[in-house]
XYZ file of C-alpha atoms in Angstrom:
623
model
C -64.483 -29.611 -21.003
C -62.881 -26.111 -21.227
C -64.538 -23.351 -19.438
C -66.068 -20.452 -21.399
C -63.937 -18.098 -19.576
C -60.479 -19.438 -19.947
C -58.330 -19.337 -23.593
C -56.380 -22.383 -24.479
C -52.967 -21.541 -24.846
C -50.800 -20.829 -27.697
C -47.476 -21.739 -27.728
C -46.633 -21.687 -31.306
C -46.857 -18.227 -30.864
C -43.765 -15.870 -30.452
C -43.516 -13.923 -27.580
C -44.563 -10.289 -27.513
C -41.747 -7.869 -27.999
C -41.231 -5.391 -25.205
C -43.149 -2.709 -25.664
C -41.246 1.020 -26.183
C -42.596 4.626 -24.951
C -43.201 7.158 -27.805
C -39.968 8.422 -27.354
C -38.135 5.303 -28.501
C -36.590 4.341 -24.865
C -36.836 0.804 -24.050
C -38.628 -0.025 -20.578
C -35.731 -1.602 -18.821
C -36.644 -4.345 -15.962
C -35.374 -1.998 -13.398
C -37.499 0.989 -12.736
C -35.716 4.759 -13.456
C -36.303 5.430 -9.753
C -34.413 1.931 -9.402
C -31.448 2.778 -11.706
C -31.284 6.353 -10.432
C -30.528 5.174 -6.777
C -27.988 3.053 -7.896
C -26.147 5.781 -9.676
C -26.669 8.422 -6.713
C -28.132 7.195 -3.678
C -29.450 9.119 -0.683
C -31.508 11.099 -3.552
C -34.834 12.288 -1.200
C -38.279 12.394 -3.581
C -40.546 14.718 -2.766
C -44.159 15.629 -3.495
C -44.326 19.324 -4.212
C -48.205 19.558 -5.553
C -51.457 17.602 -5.683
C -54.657 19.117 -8.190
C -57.688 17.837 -9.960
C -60.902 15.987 -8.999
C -61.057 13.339 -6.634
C -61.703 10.866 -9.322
C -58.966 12.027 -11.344
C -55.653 13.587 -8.991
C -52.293 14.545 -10.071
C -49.719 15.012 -8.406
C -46.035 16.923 -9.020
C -42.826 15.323 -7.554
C -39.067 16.445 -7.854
C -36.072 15.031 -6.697
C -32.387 17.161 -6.710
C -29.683 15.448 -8.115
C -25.827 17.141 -8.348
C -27.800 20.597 -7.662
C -30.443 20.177 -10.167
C -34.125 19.842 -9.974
C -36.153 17.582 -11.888
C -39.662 16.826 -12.062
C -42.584 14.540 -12.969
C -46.322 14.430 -13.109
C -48.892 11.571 -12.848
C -51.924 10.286 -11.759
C -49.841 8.516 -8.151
C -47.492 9.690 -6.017
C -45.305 6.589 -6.895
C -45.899 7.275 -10.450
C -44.747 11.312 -10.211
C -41.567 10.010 -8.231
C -40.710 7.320 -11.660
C -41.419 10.514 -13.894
C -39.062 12.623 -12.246
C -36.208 10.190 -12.052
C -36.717 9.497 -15.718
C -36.484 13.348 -16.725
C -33.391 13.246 -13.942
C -31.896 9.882 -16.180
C -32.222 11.567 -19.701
C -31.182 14.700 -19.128
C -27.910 13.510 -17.401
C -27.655 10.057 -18.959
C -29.694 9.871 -21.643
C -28.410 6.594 -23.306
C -29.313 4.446 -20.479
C -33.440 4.956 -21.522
C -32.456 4.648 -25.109
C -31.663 1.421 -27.191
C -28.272 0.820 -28.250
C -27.270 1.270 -31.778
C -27.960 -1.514 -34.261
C -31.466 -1.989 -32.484
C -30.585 -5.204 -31.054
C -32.558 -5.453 -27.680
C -30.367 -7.166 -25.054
C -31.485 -8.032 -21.971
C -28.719 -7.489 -19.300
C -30.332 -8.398 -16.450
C -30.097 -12.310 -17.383
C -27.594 -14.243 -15.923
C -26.160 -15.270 -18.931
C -25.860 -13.668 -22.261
C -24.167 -15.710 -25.278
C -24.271 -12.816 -27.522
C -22.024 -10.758 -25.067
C -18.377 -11.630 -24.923
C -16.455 -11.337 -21.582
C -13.741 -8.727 -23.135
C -16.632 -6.438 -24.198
C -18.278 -6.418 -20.995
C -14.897 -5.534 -19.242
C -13.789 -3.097 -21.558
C -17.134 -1.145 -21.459
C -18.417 -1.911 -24.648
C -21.695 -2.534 -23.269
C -25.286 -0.481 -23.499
C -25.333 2.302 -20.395
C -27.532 0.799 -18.008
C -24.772 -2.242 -17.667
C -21.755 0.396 -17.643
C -23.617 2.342 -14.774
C -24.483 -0.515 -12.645
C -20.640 -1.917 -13.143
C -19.463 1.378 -11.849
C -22.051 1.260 -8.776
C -20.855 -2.124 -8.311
C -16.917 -1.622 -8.305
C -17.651 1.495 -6.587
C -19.299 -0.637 -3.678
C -16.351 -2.827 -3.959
C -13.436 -0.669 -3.344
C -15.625 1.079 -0.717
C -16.144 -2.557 1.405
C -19.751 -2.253 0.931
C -20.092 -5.285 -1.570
C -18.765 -8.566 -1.211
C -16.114 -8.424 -4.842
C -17.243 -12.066 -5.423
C -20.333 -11.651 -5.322
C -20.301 -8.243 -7.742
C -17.725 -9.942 -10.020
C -19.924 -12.564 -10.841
C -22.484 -10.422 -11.505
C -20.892 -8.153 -13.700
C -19.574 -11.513 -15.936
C -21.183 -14.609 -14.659
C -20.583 -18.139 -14.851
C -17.044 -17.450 -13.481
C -15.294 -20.344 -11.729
C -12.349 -20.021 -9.026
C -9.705 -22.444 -8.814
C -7.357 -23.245 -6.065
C -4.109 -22.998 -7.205
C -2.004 -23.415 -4.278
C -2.909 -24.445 -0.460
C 0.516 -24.494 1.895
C 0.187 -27.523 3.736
C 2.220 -25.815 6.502
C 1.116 -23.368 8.466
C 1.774 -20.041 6.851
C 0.200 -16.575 7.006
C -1.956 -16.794 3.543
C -1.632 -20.306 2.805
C -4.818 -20.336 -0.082
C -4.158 -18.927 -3.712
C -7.396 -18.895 -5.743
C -7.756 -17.995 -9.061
C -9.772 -16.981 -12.256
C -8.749 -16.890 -15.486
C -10.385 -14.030 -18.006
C -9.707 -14.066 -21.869
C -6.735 -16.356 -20.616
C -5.155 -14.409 -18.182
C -4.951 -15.549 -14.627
C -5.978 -13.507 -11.756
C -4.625 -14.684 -8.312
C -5.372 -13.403 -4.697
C -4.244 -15.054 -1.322
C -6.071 -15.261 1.647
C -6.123 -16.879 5.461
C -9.294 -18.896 4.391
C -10.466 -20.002 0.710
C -13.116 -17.429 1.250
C -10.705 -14.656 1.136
C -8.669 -15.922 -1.613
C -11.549 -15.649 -3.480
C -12.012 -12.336 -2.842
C -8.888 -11.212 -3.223
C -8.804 -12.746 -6.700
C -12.334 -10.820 -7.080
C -10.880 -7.736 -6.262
C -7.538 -8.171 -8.765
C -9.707 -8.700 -11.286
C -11.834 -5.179 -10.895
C -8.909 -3.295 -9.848
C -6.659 -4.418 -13.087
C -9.890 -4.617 -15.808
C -11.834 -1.574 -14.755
C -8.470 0.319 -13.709
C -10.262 3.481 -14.566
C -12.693 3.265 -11.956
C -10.366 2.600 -9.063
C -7.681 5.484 -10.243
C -6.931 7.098 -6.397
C -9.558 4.973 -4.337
C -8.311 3.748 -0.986
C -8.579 -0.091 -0.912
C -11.427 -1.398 1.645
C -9.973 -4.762 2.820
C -11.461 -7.203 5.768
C -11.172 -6.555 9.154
C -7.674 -5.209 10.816
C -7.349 -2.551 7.922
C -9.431 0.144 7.961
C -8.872 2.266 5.270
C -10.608 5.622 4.272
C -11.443 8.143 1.367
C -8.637 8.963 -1.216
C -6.870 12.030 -0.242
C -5.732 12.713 -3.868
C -2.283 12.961 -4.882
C -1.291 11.692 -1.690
C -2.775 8.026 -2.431
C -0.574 5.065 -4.502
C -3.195 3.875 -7.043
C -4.594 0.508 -6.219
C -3.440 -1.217 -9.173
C 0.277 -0.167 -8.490
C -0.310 -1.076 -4.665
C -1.274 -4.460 -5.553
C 1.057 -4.980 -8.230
C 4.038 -4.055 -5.308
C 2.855 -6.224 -3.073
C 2.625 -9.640 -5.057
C 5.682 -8.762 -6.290
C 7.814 -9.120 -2.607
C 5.216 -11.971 -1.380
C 5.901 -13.793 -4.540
C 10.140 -13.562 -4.663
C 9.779 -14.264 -1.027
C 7.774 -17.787 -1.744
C 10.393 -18.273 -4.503
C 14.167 -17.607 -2.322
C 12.608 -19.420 0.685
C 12.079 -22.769 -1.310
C 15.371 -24.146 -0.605
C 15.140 -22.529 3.191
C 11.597 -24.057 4.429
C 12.635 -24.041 7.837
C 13.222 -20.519 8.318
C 10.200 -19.259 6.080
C 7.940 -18.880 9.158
C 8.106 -15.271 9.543
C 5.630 -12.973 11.046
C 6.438 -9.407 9.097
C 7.521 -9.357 5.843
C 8.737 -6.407 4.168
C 10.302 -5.404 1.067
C 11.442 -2.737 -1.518
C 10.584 -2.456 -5.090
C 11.704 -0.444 -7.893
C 10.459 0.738 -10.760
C 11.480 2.822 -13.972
C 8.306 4.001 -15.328
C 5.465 6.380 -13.934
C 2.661 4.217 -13.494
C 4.949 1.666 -11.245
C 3.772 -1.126 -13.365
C 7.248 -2.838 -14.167
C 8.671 -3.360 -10.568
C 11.785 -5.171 -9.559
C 12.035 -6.283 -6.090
C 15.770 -5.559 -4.939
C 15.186 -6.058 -0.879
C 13.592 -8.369 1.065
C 13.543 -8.682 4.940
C 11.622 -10.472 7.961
C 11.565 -10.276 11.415
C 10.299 -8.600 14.825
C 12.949 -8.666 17.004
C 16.414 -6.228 18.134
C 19.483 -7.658 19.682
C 19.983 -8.250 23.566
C 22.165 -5.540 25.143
C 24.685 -8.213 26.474
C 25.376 -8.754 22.759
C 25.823 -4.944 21.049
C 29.291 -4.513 19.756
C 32.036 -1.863 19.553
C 32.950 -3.374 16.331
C 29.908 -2.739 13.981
C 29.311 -6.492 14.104
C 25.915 -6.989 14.975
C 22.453 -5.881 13.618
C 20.849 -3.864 16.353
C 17.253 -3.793 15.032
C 15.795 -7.157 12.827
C 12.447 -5.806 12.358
C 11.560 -6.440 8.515
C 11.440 -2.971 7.428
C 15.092 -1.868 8.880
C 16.320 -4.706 7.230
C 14.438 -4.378 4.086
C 16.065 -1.061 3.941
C 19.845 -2.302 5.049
C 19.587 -4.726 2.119
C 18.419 -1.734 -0.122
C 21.614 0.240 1.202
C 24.126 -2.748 0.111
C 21.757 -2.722 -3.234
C 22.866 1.138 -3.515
C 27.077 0.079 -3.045
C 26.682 -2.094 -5.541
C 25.033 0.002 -8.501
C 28.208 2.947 -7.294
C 31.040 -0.056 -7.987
C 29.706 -0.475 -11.355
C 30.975 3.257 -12.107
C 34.612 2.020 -11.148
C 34.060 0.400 -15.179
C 33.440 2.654 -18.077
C 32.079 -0.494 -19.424
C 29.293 -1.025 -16.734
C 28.815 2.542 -15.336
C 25.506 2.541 -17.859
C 24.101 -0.196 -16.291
C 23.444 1.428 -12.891
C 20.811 2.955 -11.246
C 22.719 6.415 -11.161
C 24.160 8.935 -13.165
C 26.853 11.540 -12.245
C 25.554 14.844 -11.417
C 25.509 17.706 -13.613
C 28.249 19.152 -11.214
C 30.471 16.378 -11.459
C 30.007 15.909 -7.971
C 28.922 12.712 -6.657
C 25.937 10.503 -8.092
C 21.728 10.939 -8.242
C 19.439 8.518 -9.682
C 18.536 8.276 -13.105
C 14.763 9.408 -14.276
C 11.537 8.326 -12.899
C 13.382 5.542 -10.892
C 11.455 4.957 -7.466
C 11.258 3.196 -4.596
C 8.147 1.239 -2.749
C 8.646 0.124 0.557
C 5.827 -3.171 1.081
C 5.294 -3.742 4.482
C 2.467 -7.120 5.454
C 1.764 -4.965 8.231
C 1.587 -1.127 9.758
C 4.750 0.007 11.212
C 5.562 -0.554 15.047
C 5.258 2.431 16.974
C 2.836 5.204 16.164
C 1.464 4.045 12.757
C 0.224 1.103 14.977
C -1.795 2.670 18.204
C -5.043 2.368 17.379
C -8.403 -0.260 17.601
C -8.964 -1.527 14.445
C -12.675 -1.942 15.063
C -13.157 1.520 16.484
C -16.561 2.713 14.938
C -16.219 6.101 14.960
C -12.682 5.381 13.316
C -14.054 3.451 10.835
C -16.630 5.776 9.485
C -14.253 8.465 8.222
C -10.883 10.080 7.566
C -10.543 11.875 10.377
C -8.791 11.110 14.089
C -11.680 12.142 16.357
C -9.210 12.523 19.035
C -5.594 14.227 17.755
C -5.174 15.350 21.105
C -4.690 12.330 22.927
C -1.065 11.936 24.108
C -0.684 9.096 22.685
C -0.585 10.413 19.299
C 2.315 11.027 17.553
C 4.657 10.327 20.574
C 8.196 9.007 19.942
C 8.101 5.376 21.355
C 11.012 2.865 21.580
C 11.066 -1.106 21.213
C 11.791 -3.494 23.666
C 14.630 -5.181 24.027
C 14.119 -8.693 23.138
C 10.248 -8.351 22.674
C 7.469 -7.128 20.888
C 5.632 -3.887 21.087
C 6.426 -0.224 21.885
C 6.547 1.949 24.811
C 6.792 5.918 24.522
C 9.981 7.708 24.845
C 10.416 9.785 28.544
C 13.799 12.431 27.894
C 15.458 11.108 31.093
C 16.158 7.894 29.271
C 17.208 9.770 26.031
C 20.875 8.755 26.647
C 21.681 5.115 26.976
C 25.328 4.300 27.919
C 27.063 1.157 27.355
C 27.859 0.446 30.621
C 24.411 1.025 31.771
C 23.658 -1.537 29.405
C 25.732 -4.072 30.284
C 24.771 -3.666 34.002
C 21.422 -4.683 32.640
C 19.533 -1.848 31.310
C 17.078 -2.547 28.637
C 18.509 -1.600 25.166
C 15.770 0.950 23.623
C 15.621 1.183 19.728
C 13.681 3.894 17.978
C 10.023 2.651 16.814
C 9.787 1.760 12.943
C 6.950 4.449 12.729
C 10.013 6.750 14.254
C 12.858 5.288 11.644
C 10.534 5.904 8.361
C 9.688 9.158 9.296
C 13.128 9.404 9.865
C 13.802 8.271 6.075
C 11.267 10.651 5.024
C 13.727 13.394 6.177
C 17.022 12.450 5.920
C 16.273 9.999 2.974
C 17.119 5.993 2.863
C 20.927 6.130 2.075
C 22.362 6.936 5.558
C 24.742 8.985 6.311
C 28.065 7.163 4.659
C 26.760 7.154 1.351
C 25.513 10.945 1.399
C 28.978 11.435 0.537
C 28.442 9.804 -2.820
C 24.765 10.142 -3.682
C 21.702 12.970 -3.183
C 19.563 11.899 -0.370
C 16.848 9.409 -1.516
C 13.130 9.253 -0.524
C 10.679 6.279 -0.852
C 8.204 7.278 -3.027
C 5.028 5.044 -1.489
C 4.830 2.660 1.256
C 2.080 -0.360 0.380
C 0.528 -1.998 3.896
C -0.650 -5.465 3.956
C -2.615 -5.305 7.191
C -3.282 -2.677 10.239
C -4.001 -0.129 8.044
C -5.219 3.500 8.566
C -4.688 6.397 6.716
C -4.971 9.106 8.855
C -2.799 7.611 11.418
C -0.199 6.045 9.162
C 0.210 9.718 7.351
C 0.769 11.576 10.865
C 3.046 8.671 11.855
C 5.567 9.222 8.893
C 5.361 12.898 8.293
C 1.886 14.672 9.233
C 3.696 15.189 13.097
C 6.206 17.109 12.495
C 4.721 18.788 9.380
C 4.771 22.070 11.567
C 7.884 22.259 13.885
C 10.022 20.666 10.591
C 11.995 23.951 9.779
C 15.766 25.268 8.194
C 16.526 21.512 6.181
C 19.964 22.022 4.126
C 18.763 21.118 0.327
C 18.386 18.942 -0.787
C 16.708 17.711 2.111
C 13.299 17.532 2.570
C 9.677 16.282 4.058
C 8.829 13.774 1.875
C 4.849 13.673 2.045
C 5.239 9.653 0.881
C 2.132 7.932 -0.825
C 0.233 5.308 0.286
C -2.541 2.545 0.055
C -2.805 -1.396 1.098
C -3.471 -4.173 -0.812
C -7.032 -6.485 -1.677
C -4.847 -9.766 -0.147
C -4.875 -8.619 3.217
C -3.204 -10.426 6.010
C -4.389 -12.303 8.348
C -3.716 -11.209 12.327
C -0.750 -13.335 13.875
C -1.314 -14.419 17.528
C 1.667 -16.735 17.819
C 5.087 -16.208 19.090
C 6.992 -14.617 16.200
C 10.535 -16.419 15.625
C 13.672 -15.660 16.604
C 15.437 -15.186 13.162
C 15.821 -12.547 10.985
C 15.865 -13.559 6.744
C 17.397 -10.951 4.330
C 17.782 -10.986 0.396
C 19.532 -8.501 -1.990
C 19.305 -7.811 -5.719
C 23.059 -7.715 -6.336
C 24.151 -10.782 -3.976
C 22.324 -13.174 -6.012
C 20.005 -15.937 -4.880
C 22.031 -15.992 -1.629
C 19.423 -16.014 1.984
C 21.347 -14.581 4.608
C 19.132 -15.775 8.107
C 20.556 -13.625 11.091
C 19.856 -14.565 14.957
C 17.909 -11.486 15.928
C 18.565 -12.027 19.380
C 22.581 -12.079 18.620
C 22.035 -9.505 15.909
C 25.012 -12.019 13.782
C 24.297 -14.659 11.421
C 23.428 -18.252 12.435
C 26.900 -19.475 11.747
C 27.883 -16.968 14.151
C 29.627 -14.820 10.944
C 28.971 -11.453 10.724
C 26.148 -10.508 8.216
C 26.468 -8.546 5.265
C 24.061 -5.844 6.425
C 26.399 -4.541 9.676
C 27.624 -0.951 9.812
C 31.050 -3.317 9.953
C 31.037 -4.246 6.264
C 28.724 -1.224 5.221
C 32.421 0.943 6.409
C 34.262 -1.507 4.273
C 32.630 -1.125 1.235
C 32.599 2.688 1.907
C 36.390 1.987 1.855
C 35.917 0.490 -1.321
C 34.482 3.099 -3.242
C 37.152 5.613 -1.874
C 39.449 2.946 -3.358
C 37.749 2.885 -6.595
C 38.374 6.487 -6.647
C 34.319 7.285 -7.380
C 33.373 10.798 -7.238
C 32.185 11.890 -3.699
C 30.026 14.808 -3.406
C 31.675 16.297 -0.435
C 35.640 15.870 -1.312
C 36.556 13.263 0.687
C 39.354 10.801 -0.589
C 40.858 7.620 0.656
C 43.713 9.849 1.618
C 41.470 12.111 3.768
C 39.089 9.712 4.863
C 39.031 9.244 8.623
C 39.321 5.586 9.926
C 36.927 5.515 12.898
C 33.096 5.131 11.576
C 31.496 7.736 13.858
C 33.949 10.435 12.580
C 33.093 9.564 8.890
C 29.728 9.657 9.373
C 29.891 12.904 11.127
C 31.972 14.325 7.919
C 28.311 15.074 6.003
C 27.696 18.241 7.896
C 24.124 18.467 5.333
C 22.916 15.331 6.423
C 23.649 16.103 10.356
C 22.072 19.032 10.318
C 18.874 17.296 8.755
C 19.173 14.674 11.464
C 19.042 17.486 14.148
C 16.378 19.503 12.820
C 13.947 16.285 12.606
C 14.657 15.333 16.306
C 14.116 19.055 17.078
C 11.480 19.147 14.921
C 9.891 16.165 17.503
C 10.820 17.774 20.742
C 9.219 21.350 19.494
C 5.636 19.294 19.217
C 5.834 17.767 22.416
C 6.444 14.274 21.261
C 9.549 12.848 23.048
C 13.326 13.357 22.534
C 14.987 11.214 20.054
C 16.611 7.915 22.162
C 20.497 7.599 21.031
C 22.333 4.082 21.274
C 25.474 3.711 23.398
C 28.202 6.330 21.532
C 30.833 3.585 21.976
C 29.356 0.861 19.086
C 30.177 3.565 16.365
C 33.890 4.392 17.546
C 35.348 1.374 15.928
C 38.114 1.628 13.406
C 37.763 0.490 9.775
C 40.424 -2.869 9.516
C 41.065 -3.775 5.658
C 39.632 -7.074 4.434
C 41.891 -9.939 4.759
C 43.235 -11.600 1.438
């Protein structure tokens, strides 16, 4: 027997529609206090009044949003602070409380939604409320705040991630994971499958919502810290990302048929690209290693490599790359096909338009780009070195000879000499920090091509791991921003970009190897692997990067008769390499301004290698 008090229910019935205010806005599932915190949090409600009977009370609150007042009355404090973020929402967003045209009522907040496609919702054809709360989310994202997964799934759910690719051997990122959107793949790589995924997450919401991520420092796990754009002086995620899969994914591809030298600990790598938006890369370097050649094995013949740390021979390679595109001007037929053009002067080359260089290293620089705790919280909270004074910062520091790690420069050791080094001093190279702040002055070519080309400046360096902003930027120019003065044009301080990547690496605690890979645009598919340690190749030849056969193919040009900048023919051409070097009085005046430039602030004195390894005499090629 029913009870009296209780109606049967009706489910033939359709359910009620939702009801609308007399203004025509739909009441969304989320309250406008709700949506208003997501779009500007830290807002602080307060009650300004209270009047009426007892029975009957009403109370005034406001809330100041971007400098603005706004206000609401009701009956309840909770109530007044709802009617003031509404008259906040529809005065600066007024579509989000208002149905969208054609007067279909969707309901966003479900986790599904047939009558939504996937491209709509990710190219913003969607009501307000869901455009604001994807902006909150990829906001969250790029700041570290929200697990990308997680928002990715709620901005389109139902997504699956695949594995594509788990290295059986043990690599640095050996999981790929990926989704697939309106049939395009999205890929990210990762130490675990967990951060595959969420690398693959974040490619997706830095490539689809592109315009929401437009100068925003990436926010990847732990060991990079990264902080608040600085503007123009930040690579835009998308092209960060783009540079980076790019050298990780022709360095998978050219180690194939060389598995047993693909353990590597830092990778770098240098990318060009032709267009402004650095979207259609080319990667025409590659490099690996940690390591600089024993002192019992430097040479006064140019024929060992001095420093194997990735990024020197990343931009070695890129100097052989730069040879090559010059021969092609020895042929009418194939001058159009390099990289530069003859200058206006008829003096010398310069690149063509909008071509640029990216330097990708997987991790900060050695030296000063590198001295700090990645899980300092006071670091972590801003973009700002709460200590520039220590003396650590910004010093000039040298590697060690057969080892890892930096020490700082003292100017009693400033001069090495070769029998000193022989007798068993330790051979001190410059830091990398040191060498691409270097480049940032005196430009990537060197000094034997600056008689052929205009000096040559990395547009944006792209770091995998070990990141921070503020330190990286003082590291490559923000030091000697101040004492840098009198450069010969067309020198200058390059003020490079940067940003890292959303496939971080993973931190390396085993011994790195002993050998040194490099790759080159021009030479092919052809993996030179070098013996750090010996600074020569692994057949004991001498490799392709040495200042020996950089002279020869300086030889070469002069032979080829290409235009030179400053006058120098094969008939006046010196023989010994130091001497020809020293021929580009522009460039060694830029080179002694920098390293005055370091001694002025206090930071060390530049450390100089033996004199003797760059007396040796250039010897033709034998037939």
């Amino acid at each position: 027997k029913k009870s009296p008090m209780k109606r049967s229910l009706t489910p033939d019935k359709e359910p009620k529609a939702k009801k609308r205010r007399k203004n025509g806005a739909i009441q969304s599932s989320q309250t406008p206090l709700a949506i208003l915190n997501e779009l500007r949090s830290g807002l602080v409600y307060k009650i300004v009044s209270s009047d009426g009977p007892p029975h009957s009370p009403n109370f005034l609150a406001s809330v100041e949003v971007d400098g603005t007042i706004f206000s609401g009355s009701a009956n309840a404090k909770k109530q007044a602070k709802q009617r003031a973020a509404e008259a906040a929402l529809l005065t600066l967003c007024p579509s989000i409380l208002t149905p969208p045209s054609g007067g279909a009522d969707i309901d966003f907040t479900k986790d599904s939604n047939t009558n939504v496609e996937v491209s709509d919702a990710l190219n913003n054809v969607t009501p307000s409320p869901k455009k604001a709360k994807t902006e909150m989310l990829v906001s969250k994202v790029m700041n570290g705040q929200v697990n990308p997964v997680m928002a990715l799934n709620e901005i389109i759910p139902g997504l699956k991630f695949e594995c594509l690719h788990e290295n059986s051997q043990k690599s640095i990122n050996p999981f790929v994971f990926g989704v697939r959107i309106d049939n395009k793949l999205y890929q990210g790589s990762g130490s675990s499958k967990k951060n595959a995924k969420a690398a693959a997450a974040r490619a997706v919401l830095l490539q689809k919502f592109a315009n929401l991520c437009n100068n925003v420092m990436l926010t990847p796990p732990p060991y990079c810290q990264t902080f608040p754009s600085t503007g123009s002086l930040t690579l835009q995620p998308i092209a960060a990302n783009k540079i980076s899969e790019l050298v990780l994914e022709h360095y998978r591809n050219i180690m194939q048929s060389h598995p047993d030298f693909a353990r590597r600990k830092v990778l770098a790598g240098i990318v060009m690209t032709t267009n402004q938006d650095c979207t259609d890369g080319v990667v025409v370097s590659v490099g690996t290693g940690t390591k600089c050649v024993g002192g019992e094995h430097i040479s006064v013949k140019g024929a060992v490599l001095n420093d194997s740390h990735a990024e020197i021979i990343s931009r070695r390679g890129l100097v052989r790359y730069f040879y090559s595109q010059l021969l092609l001007h020895a042929n009418p037929a194939t001058a159009g096909d390099s990289i530069f053009k003859l200058s206006d002067d008829g003096k010398g080359f310069c690149l063509k338009q909008d071509i640029r260089f990216h330097l990708y290293i997987s991790t900060s620089p050695c030296g000063d780009a590198r001295i700090f705790s990645p899980h300092d919280v006071e670091d972590a909270c801003e973009d700002v070195d709460r200590h520039p004074n220590r003396q650590s910062r910004g010093q000039l520091r040298t590697k060690i000879e057969s080892g890892e790690g930096t020490i700082p420069v003292k100017s009693a050791d400033s001069i090495q000499t070769w029998d000193g080094v022989m007798q068993g001093e330790r051979l001190l190279t410059m830091s990398c920090s040191d060498k691409v702040a270097k480049w940032n002055v005196v430009g990537l070519q060197g000094s034997l091509l600056s008689h052929f080309i205009e000096p040559i400046y990395l547009h944006s360096i792209v770091v995998g791991s070990l990141f921070h902003q503020t330190h990286l930027r003082r590291a490559l120019y923000g030091r000697i921003e101040n004492t840098l003065i009198g450069l010969p044009p067309p020198f200058r301080l390059n003020k490079i970009l940067m940003n890292t990547t959303s496939s971080p690496e993973a931190r390396q605690t085993g011994k790195a190897p002993n050998h040194s890979i490099n790759w080159v645009k021009d030479d092919g598919t052809s993996v030179e692997v070098i013996n750090a340690v010996t600074g020569k190749c692994n057949t004991g030849n001498v490799s392709r990067l040495s200042k020996q056969l950089f002279f020869m193919k300086f030889y070469e040009l002069l032979r080829k008769k290409i235009p030179t900048k400053t006058g120098i023919t094969l008939e006046t051409a010196p023989d010994v390499y130091l001497d020809a070097k020293d021929q580009v009085q522009s460039y060694k005046d830029a080179k002694s301004y920098m390293i005055a430039a370091f001694k002025k602030a206090g930071l060390g004195v530049w450390m100089k290698k033996p004199v003797e390894q760059d007396q040796f005499i250039y010897s033709a090629p034998s037939c």
